Amino acid sequence: MRRNDARRAALIDAAIEVLAEQGARGLTFRAVDGAAGVPAGTASNYFANRDDLFTQVGARVYERLQPDEETVSRHLEGPPDREKFAAVMRETVGRVAGFRTGYLALLELRLEATRRPELRAVLTRSVRADVDANVAGHRASGLPGDATSVRLLHMALNWLIVERLTLPDVYSEQEADDLVARAVERLV
């Protein structure tokens, strides 16, 4: 397998786009090569097989969904109250929904994980680590609520993101914003 890390990352990012646009069936080495704008056969030099590609895409989506240092610092500013908690949740929904192709690719990966045990293991570790990090970060922030409220918000807001990306006319931007605030209000 080739070791050019920048090329591998570009191929994985191209695979995310292919997954979002064409679904799991469309994720072929040829499609990834085309999306990455590289010569035919390049992806097959970087991934042992499709399972390897799926697994690496699963890990990469979660890397790209993480907030940057500046966002994390901003989350820690100001009083740790319910309004701050709602603001953090709004930012999270906006950031995740803003990586539309990544989240749609993640939905495809979740479905594919029902048939691919290695992918299921990667996604399970990633989601569990994300939930645990959110609970730990919440506890450290001093924001109101407990681990259960964080977990419930994780589930509720993930579905709100699915609605926003797949059926964007179900809730307006304002309705979605209000739903985030009401979810925090009721769960915290």
Coordinates of C-alpha atoms in Angstrom, one line a residue:
M1 CA 0.0 0.0 0.0
R2 CA 1.2 3.5 -0.8
R3 CA 2.1 5.9 2.0
N4 CA 1.6 9.4 0.6
D5 CA -0.6 10.6 3.5
A6 CA -1.8 13.7 1.6
R7 CA -2.9 11.6 -1.4
R8 CA -4.6 9.1 0.9
A9 CA -6.5 11.9 2.7
A10 CA -7.6 13.4 -0.7
L11 CA -8.8 10.0 -1.8
I12 CA -10.8 9.4 1.4
D13 CA -12.3 12.9 1.2
A14 CA -13.3 12.1 -2.4
A15 CA -14.8 8.8 -1.2
I16 CA -16.9 10.8 1.3
E17 CA -18.3 12.9 -1.7
V18 CA -19.0 9.7 -3.7
L19 CA -20.8 8.1 -0.8
A20 CA -23.0 11.2 -0.3
E21 CA -23.8 11.5 -4.0
Q22 CA -24.1 7.9 -5.1
G23 CA -24.5 5.8 -1.9
A24 CA -22.6 2.7 -0.9
R25 CA -23.1 0.9 -4.2
G26 CA -21.5 3.8 -6.0
L27 CA -18.4 3.7 -3.9
T28 CA -15.9 2.1 -6.2
F29 CA -12.2 2.7 -6.7
R30 CA -12.9 4.1 -10.1
A31 CA -15.5 6.5 -8.8
V32 CA -13.1 7.6 -6.1
D33 CA -10.3 8.1 -8.6
G34 CA -12.7 10.2 -10.7
A35 CA -13.9 12.4 -7.8
A36 CA -10.3 12.9 -6.6
G37 CA -9.1 13.8 -10.2
V38 CA -6.3 11.2 -10.1
P39 CA -5.3 8.6 -12.7
A40 CA -7.4 5.4 -12.8
G41 CA -6.1 2.8 -10.5
T42 CA -4.7 5.2 -7.9
A43 CA -7.2 4.3 -5.2
S44 CA -6.5 0.6 -5.5
N45 CA -2.9 1.4 -4.6
Y46 CA -3.9 3.0 -1.3
F47 CA -6.7 0.7 -0.1
A48 CA -6.5 -3.1 0.2
N49 CA -10.2 -3.5 -0.8
R50 CA -13.6 -1.8 -0.5
D51 CA -13.9 -2.8 3.2
D52 CA -10.6 -1.0 3.9
L53 CA -11.9 2.1 2.0
F54 CA -15.2 2.0 3.9
T55 CA -13.4 1.7 7.3
Q56 CA -11.0 4.6 6.6
V57 CA -13.9 6.8 5.3
G58 CA -15.8 6.0 8.6
A59 CA -12.8 7.2 10.7
R60 CA -12.2 10.3 8.5
V61 CA -15.8 11.6 8.7
Y62 CA -15.6 11.7 12.4
E63 CA -12.2 13.6 12.2
R64 CA -13.8 16.2 10.0
L65 CA -16.9 16.6 12.2
Q66 CA -14.9 17.6 15.3
P67 CA -15.0 21.3 16.3
D68 CA -11.7 23.2 16.0
E69 CA -9.9 24.6 19.0
E70 CA -11.4 28.1 18.6
T71 CA -14.9 26.7 18.6
V72 CA -14.2 24.7 21.8
S73 CA -12.7 27.8 23.5
R74 CA -15.8 29.8 22.5
H75 CA -18.0 27.1 24.1
L76 CA -16.2 27.6 27.4
E77 CA -16.7 31.4 27.4
G78 CA -19.5 33.1 29.4
P79 CA -21.8 31.8 32.1
P80 CA -22.5 28.1 32.2
D81 CA -26.3 28.4 32.0
R82 CA -29.1 26.9 29.9
E83 CA -28.9 29.7 27.3
K84 CA -25.2 28.9 26.8
F85 CA -26.0 25.2 26.6
A86 CA -28.6 26.0 23.8
A87 CA -26.0 28.2 22.0
V88 CA -23.5 25.3 22.0
M89 CA -26.2 22.9 20.7
R90 CA -27.2 25.4 17.9
E91 CA -23.5 25.7 16.9
T92 CA -23.1 21.9 16.9
V93 CA -26.2 21.4 14.7
G94 CA -25.0 24.1 12.4
R95 CA -21.5 22.8 12.1
V96 CA -22.5 19.2 11.6
A97 CA -25.3 20.1 9.1
G98 CA -22.7 22.4 7.4
F99 CA -20.7 19.3 6.4
R100 CA -23.6 18.0 4.4
T101 CA -21.8 15.4 2.3
G102 CA -20.0 14.1 5.4
Y103 CA -23.1 13.6 7.4
L104 CA -24.9 12.0 4.4
A105 CA -21.9 9.7 3.9
L106 CA -22.1 8.8 7.6
L107 CA -25.7 7.8 7.1
E108 CA -24.6 5.6 4.2
L109 CA -21.8 4.1 6.3
R110 CA -24.2 3.3 9.2
L111 CA -26.4 1.3 6.8
E112 CA -23.4 -0.4 5.3
A113 CA -22.1 -1.2 8.8
T114 CA -25.0 -3.6 9.2
R115 CA -23.2 -5.8 6.7
R116 CA -19.6 -5.1 7.4
P117 CA -18.4 -6.0 10.9
E118 CA -15.1 -4.1 10.7
L119 CA -16.9 -0.9 9.7
R120 CA -19.4 -1.5 12.4
A121 CA -16.5 -1.7 14.9
V122 CA -15.0 1.5 13.7
L123 CA -18.2 3.4 13.7
T124 CA -19.2 2.0 17.1
R125 CA -15.8 3.2 18.6
S126 CA -16.2 6.6 16.9
V127 CA -19.7 7.2 18.1
R128 CA -19.1 5.9 21.6
A129 CA -15.9 8.1 21.9
D130 CA -17.9 11.1 20.6
V131 CA -20.7 10.6 23.1
D132 CA -18.2 10.0 26.0
A133 CA -16.2 13.1 25.0
N134 CA -19.4 15.1 24.9
V135 CA -20.4 13.9 28.3
A136 CA -17.0 14.6 29.7
G137 CA -16.8 18.0 28.1
H138 CA -20.3 18.8 29.4
R139 CA -19.3 17.8 33.0
A140 CA -16.1 19.9 32.8
S141 CA -17.9 22.9 31.4
G142 CA -20.2 23.4 34.4
L143 CA -23.2 23.7 32.1
P144 CA -26.5 22.5 33.7
G145 CA -27.8 19.0 33.0
D146 CA -26.3 15.6 33.4
A147 CA -25.0 12.8 31.3
T148 CA -28.4 11.6 30.4
S149 CA -29.5 15.0 29.1
V150 CA -26.3 15.1 26.9
R151 CA -27.1 11.6 25.5
L152 CA -30.8 12.5 24.9
L153 CA -29.8 15.7 23.1
H154 CA -27.3 13.7 21.0
M155 CA -30.0 11.4 19.8
A156 CA -32.6 14.2 19.3
L157 CA -30.3 16.6 17.5
N158 CA -28.9 13.9 15.3
W159 CA -32.4 13.3 14.0
L160 CA -33.0 17.0 13.5
I161 CA -29.8 17.1 11.4
V162 CA -31.1 14.2 9.3
E163 CA -34.4 16.1 8.7
R164 CA -32.4 19.3 7.8
L165 CA -30.2 17.4 5.3
T166 CA -32.7 15.0 3.7
L167 CA -36.1 16.9 4.0
P168 CA -35.1 20.5 4.5
D169 CA -38.6 21.9 4.1
V170 CA -40.0 19.9 7.1
Y171 CA -38.7 22.6 9.5
S172 CA -37.6 26.2 8.7
E173 CA -34.3 27.5 9.9
Q174 CA -36.2 29.4 12.7
E175 CA -38.3 26.3 13.7
A176 CA -35.1 24.2 13.9
D177 CA -33.4 26.8 16.0
D178 CA -36.5 26.9 18.3
L179 CA -36.5 23.1 18.6
V180 CA -32.9 23.1 19.7
A181 CA -33.7 25.7 22.4
R182 CA -36.9 23.8 23.5
A183 CA -35.0 20.5 23.7
V184 CA -32.3 22.0 25.9
E185 CA -35.0 23.7 28.0
R186 CA -36.9 20.5 28.6
L187 CA -34.0 18.1 29.0
V188 CA -31.9 20.3 31.3

